Short mmCIF file of C-alpha atoms in Angstrom, two decimals:
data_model
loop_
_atom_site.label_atom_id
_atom_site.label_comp_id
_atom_site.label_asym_id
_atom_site.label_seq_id
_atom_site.Cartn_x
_atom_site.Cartn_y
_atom_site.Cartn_z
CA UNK A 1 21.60 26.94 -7.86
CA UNK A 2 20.61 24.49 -5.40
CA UNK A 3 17.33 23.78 -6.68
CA UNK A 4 19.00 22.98 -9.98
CA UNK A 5 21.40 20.35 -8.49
CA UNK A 6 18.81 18.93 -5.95
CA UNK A 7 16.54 18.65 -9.64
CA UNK A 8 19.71 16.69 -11.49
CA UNK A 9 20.50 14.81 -8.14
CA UNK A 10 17.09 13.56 -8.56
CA UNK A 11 16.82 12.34 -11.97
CA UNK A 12 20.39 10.78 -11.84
CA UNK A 13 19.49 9.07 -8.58
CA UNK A 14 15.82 8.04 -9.91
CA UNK A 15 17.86 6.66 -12.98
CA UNK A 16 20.92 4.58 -11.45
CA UNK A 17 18.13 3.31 -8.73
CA UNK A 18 16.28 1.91 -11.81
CA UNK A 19 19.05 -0.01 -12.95
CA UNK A 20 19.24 -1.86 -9.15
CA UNK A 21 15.83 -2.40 -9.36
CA UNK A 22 15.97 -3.99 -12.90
CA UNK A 23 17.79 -6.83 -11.63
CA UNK A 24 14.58 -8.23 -9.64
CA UNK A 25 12.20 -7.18 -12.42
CA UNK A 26 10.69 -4.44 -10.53
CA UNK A 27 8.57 -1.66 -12.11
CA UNK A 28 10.45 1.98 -12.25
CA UNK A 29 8.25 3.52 -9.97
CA UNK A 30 9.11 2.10 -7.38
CA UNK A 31 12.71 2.54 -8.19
CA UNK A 32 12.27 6.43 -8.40
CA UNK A 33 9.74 5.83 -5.19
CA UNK A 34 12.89 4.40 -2.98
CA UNK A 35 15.44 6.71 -4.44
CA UNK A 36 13.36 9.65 -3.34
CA UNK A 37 13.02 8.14 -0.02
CA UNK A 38 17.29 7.41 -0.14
CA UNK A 39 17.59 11.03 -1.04
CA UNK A 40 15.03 12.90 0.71
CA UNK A 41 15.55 14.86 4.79
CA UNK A 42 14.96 10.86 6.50
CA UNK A 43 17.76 9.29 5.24
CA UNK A 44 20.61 11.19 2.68
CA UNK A 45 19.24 14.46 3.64
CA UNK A 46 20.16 14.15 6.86
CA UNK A 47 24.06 14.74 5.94
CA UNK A 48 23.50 18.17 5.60
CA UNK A 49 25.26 18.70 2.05
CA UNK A 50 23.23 21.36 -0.06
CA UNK A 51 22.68 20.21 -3.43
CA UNK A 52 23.14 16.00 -2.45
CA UNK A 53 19.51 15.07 -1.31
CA UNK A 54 17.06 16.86 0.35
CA UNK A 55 17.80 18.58 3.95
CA UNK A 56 14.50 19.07 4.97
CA UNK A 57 10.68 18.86 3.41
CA UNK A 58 10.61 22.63 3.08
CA UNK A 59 13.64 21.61 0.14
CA UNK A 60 10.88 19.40 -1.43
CA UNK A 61 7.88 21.04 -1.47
CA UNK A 62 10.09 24.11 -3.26
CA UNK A 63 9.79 21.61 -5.96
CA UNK A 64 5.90 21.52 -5.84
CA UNK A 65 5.66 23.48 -9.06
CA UNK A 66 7.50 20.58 -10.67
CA UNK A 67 4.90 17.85 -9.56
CA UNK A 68 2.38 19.80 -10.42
CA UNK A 69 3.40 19.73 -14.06
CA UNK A 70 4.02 16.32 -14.14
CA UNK A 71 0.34 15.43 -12.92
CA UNK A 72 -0.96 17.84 -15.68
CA UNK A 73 1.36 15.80 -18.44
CA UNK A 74 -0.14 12.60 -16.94
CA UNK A 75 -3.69 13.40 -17.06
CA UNK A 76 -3.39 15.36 -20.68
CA UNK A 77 -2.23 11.70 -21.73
CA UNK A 78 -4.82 9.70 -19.99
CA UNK A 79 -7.02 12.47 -22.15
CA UNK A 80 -5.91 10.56 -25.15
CA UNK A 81 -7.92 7.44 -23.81
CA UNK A 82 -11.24 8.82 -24.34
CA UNK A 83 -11.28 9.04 -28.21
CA UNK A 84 -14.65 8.26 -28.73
CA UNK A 85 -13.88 5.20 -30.87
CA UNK A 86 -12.69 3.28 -27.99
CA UNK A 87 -15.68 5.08 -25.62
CA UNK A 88 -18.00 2.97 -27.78
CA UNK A 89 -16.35 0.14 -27.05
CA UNK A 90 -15.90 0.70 -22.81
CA UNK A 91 -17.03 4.18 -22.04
CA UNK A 92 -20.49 2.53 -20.16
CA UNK A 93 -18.37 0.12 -18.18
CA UNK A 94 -15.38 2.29 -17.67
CA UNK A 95 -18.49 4.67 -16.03
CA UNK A 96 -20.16 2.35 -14.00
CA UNK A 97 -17.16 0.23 -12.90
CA UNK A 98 -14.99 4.00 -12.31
CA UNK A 99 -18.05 4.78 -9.83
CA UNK A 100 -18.91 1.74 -7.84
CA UNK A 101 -15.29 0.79 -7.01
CA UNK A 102 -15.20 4.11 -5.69
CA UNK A 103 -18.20 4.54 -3.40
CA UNK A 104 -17.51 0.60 -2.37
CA UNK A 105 -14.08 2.13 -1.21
CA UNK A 106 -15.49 4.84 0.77
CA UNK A 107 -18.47 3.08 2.10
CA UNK A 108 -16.38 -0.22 3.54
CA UNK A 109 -13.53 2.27 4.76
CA UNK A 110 -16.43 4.84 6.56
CA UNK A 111 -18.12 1.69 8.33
CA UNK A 112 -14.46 0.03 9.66
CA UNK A 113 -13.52 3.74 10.81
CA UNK A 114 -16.58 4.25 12.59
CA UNK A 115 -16.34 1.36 14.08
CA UNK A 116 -13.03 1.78 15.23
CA UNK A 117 -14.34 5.04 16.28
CA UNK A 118 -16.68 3.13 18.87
CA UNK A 119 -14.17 1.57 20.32
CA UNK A 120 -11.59 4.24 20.80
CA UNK A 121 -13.36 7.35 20.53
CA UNK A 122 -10.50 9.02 21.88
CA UNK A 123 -8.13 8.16 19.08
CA UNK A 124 -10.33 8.52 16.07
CA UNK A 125 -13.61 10.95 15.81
CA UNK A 126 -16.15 10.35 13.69
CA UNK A 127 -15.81 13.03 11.32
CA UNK A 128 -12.06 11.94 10.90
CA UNK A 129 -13.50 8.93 10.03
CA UNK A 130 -15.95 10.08 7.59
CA UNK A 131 -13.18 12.20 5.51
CA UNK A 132 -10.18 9.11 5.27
CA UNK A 133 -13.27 7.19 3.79
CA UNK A 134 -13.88 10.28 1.22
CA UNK A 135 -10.01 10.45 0.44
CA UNK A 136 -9.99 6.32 0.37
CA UNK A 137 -12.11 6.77 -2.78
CA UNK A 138 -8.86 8.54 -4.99
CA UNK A 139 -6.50 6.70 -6.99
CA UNK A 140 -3.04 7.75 -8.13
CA UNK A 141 -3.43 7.80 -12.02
CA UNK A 142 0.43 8.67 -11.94
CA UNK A 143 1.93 5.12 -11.20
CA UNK A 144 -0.54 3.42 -12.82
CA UNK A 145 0.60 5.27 -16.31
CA UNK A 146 3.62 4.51 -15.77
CA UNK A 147 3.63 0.66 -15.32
CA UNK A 148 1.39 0.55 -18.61
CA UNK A 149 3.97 2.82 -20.47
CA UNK A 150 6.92 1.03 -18.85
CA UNK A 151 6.32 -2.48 -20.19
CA UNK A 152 3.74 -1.57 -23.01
CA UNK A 153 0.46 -3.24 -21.90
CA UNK A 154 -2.01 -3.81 -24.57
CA UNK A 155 -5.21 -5.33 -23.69
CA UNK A 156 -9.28 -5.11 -22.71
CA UNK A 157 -7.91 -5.03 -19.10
CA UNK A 158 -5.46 -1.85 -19.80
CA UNK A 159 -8.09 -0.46 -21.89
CA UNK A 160 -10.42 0.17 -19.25
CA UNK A 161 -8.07 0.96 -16.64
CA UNK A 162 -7.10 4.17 -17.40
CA UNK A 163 -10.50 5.43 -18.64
CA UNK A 164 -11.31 4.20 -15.08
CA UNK A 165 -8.38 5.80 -13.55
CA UNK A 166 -9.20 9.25 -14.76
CA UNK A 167 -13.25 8.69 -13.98
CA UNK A 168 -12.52 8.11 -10.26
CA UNK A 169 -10.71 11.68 -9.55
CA UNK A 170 -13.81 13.10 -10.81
CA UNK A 171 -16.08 10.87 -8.27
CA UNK A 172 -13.31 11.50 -5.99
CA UNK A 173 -13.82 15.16 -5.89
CA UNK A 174 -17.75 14.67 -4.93
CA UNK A 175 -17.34 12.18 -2.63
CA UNK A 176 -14.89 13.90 -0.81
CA UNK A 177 -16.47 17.52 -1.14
CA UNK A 178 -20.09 15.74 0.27
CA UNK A 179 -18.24 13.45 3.02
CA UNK A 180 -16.14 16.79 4.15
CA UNK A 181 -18.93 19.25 4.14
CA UNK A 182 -20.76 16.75 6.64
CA UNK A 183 -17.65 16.02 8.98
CA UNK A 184 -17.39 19.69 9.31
CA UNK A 185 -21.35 20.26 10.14
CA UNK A 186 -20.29 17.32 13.00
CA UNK A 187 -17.50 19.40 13.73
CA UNK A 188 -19.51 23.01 13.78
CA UNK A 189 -22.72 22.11 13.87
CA UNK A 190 -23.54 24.28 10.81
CA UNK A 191 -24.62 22.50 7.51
CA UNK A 192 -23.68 24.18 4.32
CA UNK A 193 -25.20 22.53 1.13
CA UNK A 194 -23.17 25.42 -0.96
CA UNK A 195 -19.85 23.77 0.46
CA UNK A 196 -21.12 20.32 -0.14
CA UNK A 197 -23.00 20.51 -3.51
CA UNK A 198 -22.52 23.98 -5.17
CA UNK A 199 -18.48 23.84 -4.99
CA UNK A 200 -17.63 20.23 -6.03
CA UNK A 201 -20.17 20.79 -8.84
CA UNK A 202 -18.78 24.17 -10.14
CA UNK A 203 -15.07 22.74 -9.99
CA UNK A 204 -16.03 19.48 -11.76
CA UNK A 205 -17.86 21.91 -14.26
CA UNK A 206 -15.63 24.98 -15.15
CA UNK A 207 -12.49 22.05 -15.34
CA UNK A 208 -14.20 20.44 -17.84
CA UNK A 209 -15.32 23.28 -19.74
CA UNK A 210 -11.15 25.33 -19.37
CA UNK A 211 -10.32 21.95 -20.72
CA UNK A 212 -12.69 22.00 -23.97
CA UNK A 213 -11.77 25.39 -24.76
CA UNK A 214 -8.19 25.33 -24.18
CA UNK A 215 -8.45 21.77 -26.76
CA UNK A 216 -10.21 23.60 -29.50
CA UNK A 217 -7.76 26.52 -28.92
CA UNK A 218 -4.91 24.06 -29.92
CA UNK A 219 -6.61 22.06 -32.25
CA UNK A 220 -6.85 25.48 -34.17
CA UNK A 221 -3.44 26.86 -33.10
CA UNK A 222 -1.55 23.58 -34.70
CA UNK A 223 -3.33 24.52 -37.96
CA UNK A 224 -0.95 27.06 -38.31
CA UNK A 225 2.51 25.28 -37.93
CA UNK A 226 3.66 22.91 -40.28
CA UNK A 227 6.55 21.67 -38.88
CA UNK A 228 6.27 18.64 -36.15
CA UNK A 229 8.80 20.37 -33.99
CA UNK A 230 6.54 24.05 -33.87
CA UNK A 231 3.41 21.04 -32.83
CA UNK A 232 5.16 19.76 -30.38
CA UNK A 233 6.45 22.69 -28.36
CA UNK A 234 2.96 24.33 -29.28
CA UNK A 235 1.47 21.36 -27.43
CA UNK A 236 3.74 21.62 -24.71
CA UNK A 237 3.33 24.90 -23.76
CA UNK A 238 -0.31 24.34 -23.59
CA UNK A 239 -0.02 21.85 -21.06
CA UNK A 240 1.95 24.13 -19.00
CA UNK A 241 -0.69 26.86 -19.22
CA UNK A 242 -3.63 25.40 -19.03
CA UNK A 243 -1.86 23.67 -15.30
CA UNK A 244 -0.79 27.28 -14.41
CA UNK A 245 -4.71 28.62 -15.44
CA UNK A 246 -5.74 25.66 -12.74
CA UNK A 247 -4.40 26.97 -10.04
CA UNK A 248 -6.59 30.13 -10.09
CA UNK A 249 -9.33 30.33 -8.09
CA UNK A 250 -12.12 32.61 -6.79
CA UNK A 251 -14.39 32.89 -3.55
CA UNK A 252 -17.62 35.11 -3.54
CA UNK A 253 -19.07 34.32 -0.25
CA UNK A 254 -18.79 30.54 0.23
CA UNK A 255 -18.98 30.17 -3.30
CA UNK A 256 -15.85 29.43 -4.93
CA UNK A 257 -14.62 29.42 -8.45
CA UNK A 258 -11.80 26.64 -8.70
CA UNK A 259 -10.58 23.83 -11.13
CA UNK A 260 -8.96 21.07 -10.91
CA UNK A 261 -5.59 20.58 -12.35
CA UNK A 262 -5.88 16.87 -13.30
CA UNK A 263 -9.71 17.35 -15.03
CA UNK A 264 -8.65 20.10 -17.08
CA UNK A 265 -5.47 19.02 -18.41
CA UNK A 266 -7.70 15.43 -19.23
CA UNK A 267 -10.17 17.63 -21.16
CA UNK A 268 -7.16 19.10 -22.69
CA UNK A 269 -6.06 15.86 -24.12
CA UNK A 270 -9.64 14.09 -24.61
CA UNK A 271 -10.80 17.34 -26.74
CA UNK A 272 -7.78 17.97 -28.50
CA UNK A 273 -7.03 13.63 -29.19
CA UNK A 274 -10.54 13.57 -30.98
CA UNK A 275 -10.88 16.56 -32.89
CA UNK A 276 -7.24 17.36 -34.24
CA UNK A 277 -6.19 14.68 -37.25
CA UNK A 278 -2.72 15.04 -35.83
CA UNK A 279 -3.33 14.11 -31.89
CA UNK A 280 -2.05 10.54 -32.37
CA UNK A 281 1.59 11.58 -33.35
CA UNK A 282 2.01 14.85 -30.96
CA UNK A 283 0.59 12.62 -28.20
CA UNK A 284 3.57 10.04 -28.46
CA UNK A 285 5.80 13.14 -28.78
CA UNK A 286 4.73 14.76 -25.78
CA UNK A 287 4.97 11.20 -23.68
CA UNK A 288 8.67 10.66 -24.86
CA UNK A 289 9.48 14.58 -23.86
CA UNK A 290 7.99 13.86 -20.39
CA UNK A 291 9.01 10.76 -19.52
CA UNK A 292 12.43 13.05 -17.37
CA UNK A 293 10.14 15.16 -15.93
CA UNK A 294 7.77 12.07 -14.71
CA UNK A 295 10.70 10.68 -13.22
CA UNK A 296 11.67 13.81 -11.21
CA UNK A 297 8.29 13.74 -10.16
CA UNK A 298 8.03 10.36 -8.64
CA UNK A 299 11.50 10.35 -6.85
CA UNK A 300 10.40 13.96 -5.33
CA UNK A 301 6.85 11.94 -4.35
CA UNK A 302 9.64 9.32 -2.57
CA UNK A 303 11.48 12.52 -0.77
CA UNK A 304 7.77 13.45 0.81
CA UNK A 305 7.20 10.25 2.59
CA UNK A 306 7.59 10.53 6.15
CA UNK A 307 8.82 7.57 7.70
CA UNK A 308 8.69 9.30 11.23
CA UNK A 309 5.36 7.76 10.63
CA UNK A 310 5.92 4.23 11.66
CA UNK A 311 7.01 5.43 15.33
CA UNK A 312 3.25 6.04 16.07
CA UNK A 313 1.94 2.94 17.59
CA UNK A 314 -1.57 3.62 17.17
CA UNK A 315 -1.53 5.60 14.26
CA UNK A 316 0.15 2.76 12.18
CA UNK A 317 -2.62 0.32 13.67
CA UNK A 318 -5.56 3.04 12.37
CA UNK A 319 -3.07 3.04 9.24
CA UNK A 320 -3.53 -0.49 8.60
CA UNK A 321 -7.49 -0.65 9.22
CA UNK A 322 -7.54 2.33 6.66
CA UNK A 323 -5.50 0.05 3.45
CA UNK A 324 -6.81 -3.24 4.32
CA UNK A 325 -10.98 -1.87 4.13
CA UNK A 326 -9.79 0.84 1.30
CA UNK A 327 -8.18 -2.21 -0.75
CA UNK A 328 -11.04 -4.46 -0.07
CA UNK A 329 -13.55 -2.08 -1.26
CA UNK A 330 -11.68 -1.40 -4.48
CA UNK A 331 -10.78 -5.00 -5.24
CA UNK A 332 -14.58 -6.36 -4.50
CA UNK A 333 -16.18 -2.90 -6.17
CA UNK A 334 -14.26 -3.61 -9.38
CA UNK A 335 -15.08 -7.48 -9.31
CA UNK A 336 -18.50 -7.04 -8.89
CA UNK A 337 -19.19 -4.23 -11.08
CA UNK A 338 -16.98 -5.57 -13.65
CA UNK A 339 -18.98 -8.63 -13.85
CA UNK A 340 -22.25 -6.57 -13.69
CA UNK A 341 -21.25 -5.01 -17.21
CA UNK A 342 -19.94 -7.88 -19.11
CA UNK A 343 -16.57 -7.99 -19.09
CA UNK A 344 -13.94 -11.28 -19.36
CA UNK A 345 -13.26 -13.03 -16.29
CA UNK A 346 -9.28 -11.71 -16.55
CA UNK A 347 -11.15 -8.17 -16.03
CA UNK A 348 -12.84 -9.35 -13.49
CA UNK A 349 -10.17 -10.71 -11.56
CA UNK A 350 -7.57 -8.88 -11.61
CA UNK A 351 -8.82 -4.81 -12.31
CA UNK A 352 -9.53 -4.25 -8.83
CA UNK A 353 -5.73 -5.26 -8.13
CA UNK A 354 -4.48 -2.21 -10.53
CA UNK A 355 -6.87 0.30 -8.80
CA UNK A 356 -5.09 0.35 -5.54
CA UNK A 357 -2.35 2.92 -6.01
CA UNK A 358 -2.92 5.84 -4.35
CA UNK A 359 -1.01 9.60 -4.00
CA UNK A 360 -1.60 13.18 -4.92
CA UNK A 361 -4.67 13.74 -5.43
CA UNK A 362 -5.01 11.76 -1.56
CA UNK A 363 -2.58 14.43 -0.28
CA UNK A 364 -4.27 17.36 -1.86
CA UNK A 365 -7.36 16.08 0.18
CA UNK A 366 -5.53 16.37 2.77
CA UNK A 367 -4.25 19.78 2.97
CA UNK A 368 -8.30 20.85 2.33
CA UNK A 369 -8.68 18.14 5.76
CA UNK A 370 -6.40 20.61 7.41
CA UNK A 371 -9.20 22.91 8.29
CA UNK A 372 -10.93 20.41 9.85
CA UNK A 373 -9.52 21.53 12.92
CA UNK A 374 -7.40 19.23 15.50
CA UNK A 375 -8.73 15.91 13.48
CA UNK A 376 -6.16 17.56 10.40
CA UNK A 377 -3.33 16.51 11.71
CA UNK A 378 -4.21 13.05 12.43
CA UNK A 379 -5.63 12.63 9.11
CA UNK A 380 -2.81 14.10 6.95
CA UNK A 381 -0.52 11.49 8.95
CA UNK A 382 -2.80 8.24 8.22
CA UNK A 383 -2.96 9.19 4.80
CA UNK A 384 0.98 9.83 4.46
CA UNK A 385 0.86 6.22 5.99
CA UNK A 386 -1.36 4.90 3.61
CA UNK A 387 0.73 6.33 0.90
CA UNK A 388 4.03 5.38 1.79
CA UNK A 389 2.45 1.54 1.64
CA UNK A 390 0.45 2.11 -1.24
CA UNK A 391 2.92 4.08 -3.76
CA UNK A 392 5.79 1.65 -2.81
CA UNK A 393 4.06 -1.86 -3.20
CA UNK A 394 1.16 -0.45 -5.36
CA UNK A 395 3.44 -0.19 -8.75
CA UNK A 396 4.47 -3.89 -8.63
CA UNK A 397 1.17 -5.61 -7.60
CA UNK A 398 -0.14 -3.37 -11.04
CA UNK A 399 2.67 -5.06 -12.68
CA UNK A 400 1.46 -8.58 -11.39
CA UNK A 401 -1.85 -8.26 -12.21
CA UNK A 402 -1.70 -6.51 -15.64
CA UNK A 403 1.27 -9.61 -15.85
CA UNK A 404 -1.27 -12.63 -14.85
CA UNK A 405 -3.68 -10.87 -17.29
CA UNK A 406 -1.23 -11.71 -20.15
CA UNK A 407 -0.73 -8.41 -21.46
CA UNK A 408 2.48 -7.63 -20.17
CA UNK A 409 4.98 -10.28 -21.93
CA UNK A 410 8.18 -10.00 -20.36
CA UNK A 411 11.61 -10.87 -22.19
CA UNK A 412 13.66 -13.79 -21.00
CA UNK A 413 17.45 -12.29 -19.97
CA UNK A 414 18.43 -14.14 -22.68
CA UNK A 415 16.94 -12.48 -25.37
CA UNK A 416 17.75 -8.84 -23.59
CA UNK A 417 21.53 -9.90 -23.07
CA UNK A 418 21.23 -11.36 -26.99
CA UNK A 419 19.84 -7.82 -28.02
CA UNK A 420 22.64 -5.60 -25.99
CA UNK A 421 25.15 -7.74 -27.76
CA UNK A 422 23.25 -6.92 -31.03
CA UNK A 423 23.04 -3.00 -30.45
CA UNK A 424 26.15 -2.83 -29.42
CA UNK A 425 27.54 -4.25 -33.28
CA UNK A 426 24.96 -2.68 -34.62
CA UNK A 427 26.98 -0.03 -36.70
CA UNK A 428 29.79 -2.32 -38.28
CA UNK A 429 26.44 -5.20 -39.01
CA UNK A 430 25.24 -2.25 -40.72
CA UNK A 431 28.04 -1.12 -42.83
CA UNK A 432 29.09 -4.79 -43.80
CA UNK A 433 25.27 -5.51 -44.98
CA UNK A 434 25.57 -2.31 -47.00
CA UNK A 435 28.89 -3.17 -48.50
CA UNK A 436 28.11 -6.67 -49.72
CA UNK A 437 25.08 -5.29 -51.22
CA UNK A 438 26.71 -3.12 -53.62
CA UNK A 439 29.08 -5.84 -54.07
CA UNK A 440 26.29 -8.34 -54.96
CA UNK A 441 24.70 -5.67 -57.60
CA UNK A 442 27.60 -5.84 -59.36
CA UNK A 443 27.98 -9.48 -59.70
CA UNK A 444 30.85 -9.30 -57.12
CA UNK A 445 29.69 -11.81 -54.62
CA UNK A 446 29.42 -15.31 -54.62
CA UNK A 447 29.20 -16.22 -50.63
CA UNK A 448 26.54 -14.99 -48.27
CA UNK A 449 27.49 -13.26 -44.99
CA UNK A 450 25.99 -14.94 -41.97
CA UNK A 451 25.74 -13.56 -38.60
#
């Protein structure tokens, strides 16, 4: 029962926060972001009152199952961004732009760490360093989704931002698997190409190919249902298993057989957008019946910062080295790539802004950091740092950039208060328009109704 009411808490909260927030023209996310944090064991929690906030992160990660989910909605719709006729319009500089910005990231953050390193070796080791620089590579597709959706961005610059988005989890995944298998050979002194090459490569692989299969599955499955309804919950469902088929894995030896959640359910949705005639109209289904459970999501991702965080002196100071180099190297990676291929000089300027959001996927690096030994710890805490920062201000400096790029238009409060007034007379409008109609078929009418 209390999971139930600590889930409605959360969307009601997320909700009424948004409404706040709407007053200083502030993206959602970051309403659901701070609502989480208001609810969650620092702050509401606290209280002590089952079922009003969260008393303690063991509450929150009970909800794990629900975040999960709500990633493998997220990247099923970025799927729908790879139909190949927009790939043949960005797919080459999505690619090269989705890799540079990354290794940029990870290269600038490796050499500030190291350096750091040098001069307090007894605060930060070097294959500490080496892994924050792997995890600085990942960006949250999540919030990023979510500003687009929000205020409807159309544009070259959203068009190759979330083909972008969804490319750097994949070089995410190698970097980190090549950057951790070599800060644990520092750490053990034994190198192990299998965990290094073999396993990134194999999860990268069998994601992609669960994905294609479980497309063409549905692709043939919604063949047999004729009713949009049947589609939809067909395509539903789907999403939920192919997520709950993601979390399988298998070791033989030091091999091991495991996907990733986020590349499969994108296959999912790239396969099933390009080969099923129907994709475009299920798609926009299946974002309106997830847009609750994205919300949940988020203000459960508030709950799980840790602002306990902030009381560590010198791990807020390795904190700030770690945004300032990460958001350097995706800001001039993106520039300079992004030139490199050809695109306008709005691209150019302002894509490296939207790339700097940054969540899960980070914290799922983390818990594989754990095993790092004593460095874990530290890591997981600069990186729940990083994301506290990042998921909080990250939302609205998309929002500014995607803004300055002119393709967000916002509405003047004028013309939103004009179009409340509207909806709300909507029905008798309606009825009076239909009246004098009939009246004016009939010869009846000899004025004209104005508003």
């Amino acid at each position: 029962m209390y999971t139930l009411l600590n889930l409605a808490f959360a969307l009601l909260a997320g909700l009424l926060m948004t409404r706040l927030f709407s007053r200083w023209h502030l993206p959602d996310v970051t309403a659901f972001l701070v609502a989480g944090v208001l609810i969650g064991p620092f702050v509401l929690g606290r209280i002590g009152v089952s079922g009003l906030g969260f008393g303690s992160y063991e509450e929150v990660e009970q909800l794990g199952i629900v975040s999960n989910v709500a990633m493998g909605f997220i990247a099923f719709s970025i799927g729908n961004e790879f139909r190949l006729s927009q790939l043949k319009k960005t797919g080459s500089q999505a690619l090269v732009i989705g890799v540079i910005q990354a290794l940029v990231a990870t290269v600038l953050v490796d050499a500030a760490l190291i350096g750091f390193h040098l001069l307090r070796p007894d605060i930060l080791s070097v294959p500490a360093a080496i892994t924050l620089g792997a995890i600085a590579s990942a960006t949250a597709p999540a919030a990023t989704l979510m500003v687009v959706r929000q205020y409807k961005a159309k544009g070259e610059l959203t068009d190759l931002l979330l083909p972008i988005v969804a490319l750097d989890d994949a070089v995410g995944l190698i970097v980190f698997a090549v950057s951790f298998g070599i800060a644990k050979a520092l750490t053990s002194g034994v190198v192990s190409l299998v965990s290094i090459l073999v396993n990134p490569l194999i999860e990268i692989a069998g994601s992609l190919l669960l994905g294609a299969f479980a497309g063409f599955v549905l692709t043939k499955l919604e063949a047999k249902f004729h009713s949009n309804t049947n589609r939809m919950s067909l395509t539903i469902g789907f999403v939920f298993l192919t997520v709950a088929l993601s979390l399988l894995s298998v070791e033989i030896g030091e091999v091991k057989l495991g996907f990733s959640s986020l590349l499969v359910c994108m296959m999912l949705g790239t396969l099933f957008c390009n080969i099923c005639p129907l994709s475009d109209d299920l798609m926009k289904r299946a974002d309106v019946w997830s847009q609750p459970l994205l919300a949940v999501f988020f203000v459960i991702s508030g709950a799980e910062l840790r602002l306990e965080v902030f009381a560590q002196g010198m791990l807020v100071l390795v904190g700030v080295v770690y945004i300032l180099f990460r958001s350097a190297g995706k800001y001039l990676g993106a520039f300079f790539s992004a030139r490199a291929v050809g695109c306008s000089e709005k691209v150019v300027r302002y894509l490296g802004v939207t790339l700097l959001p940054q969540a899960g996927v980070a914290l799922g690096m983390c818990v594989t950091a754990q095993s790092i030994g004593a460095d874990g710890g530290l890591i997981r805490n600069i990186i729940l740092f990083s994301v506290l920062i990042y998921e909080l201000v990250g939302p609205l400096m998309t929002k500014e950039a995607l803004k300055a790029a002119g393709e967000i238009t916002e509405k003047p409060k004028e013309v939103l208060e004009r179009r409340a007034r509207k909806l709300e007379a909507a029905e008798p409008k309606e009825f009076l328009e239909r009246y004098l109609a009939q009246k004016k078929s009939r010869g009846d009418v000899k004025f004209k109704y104005r508003e």
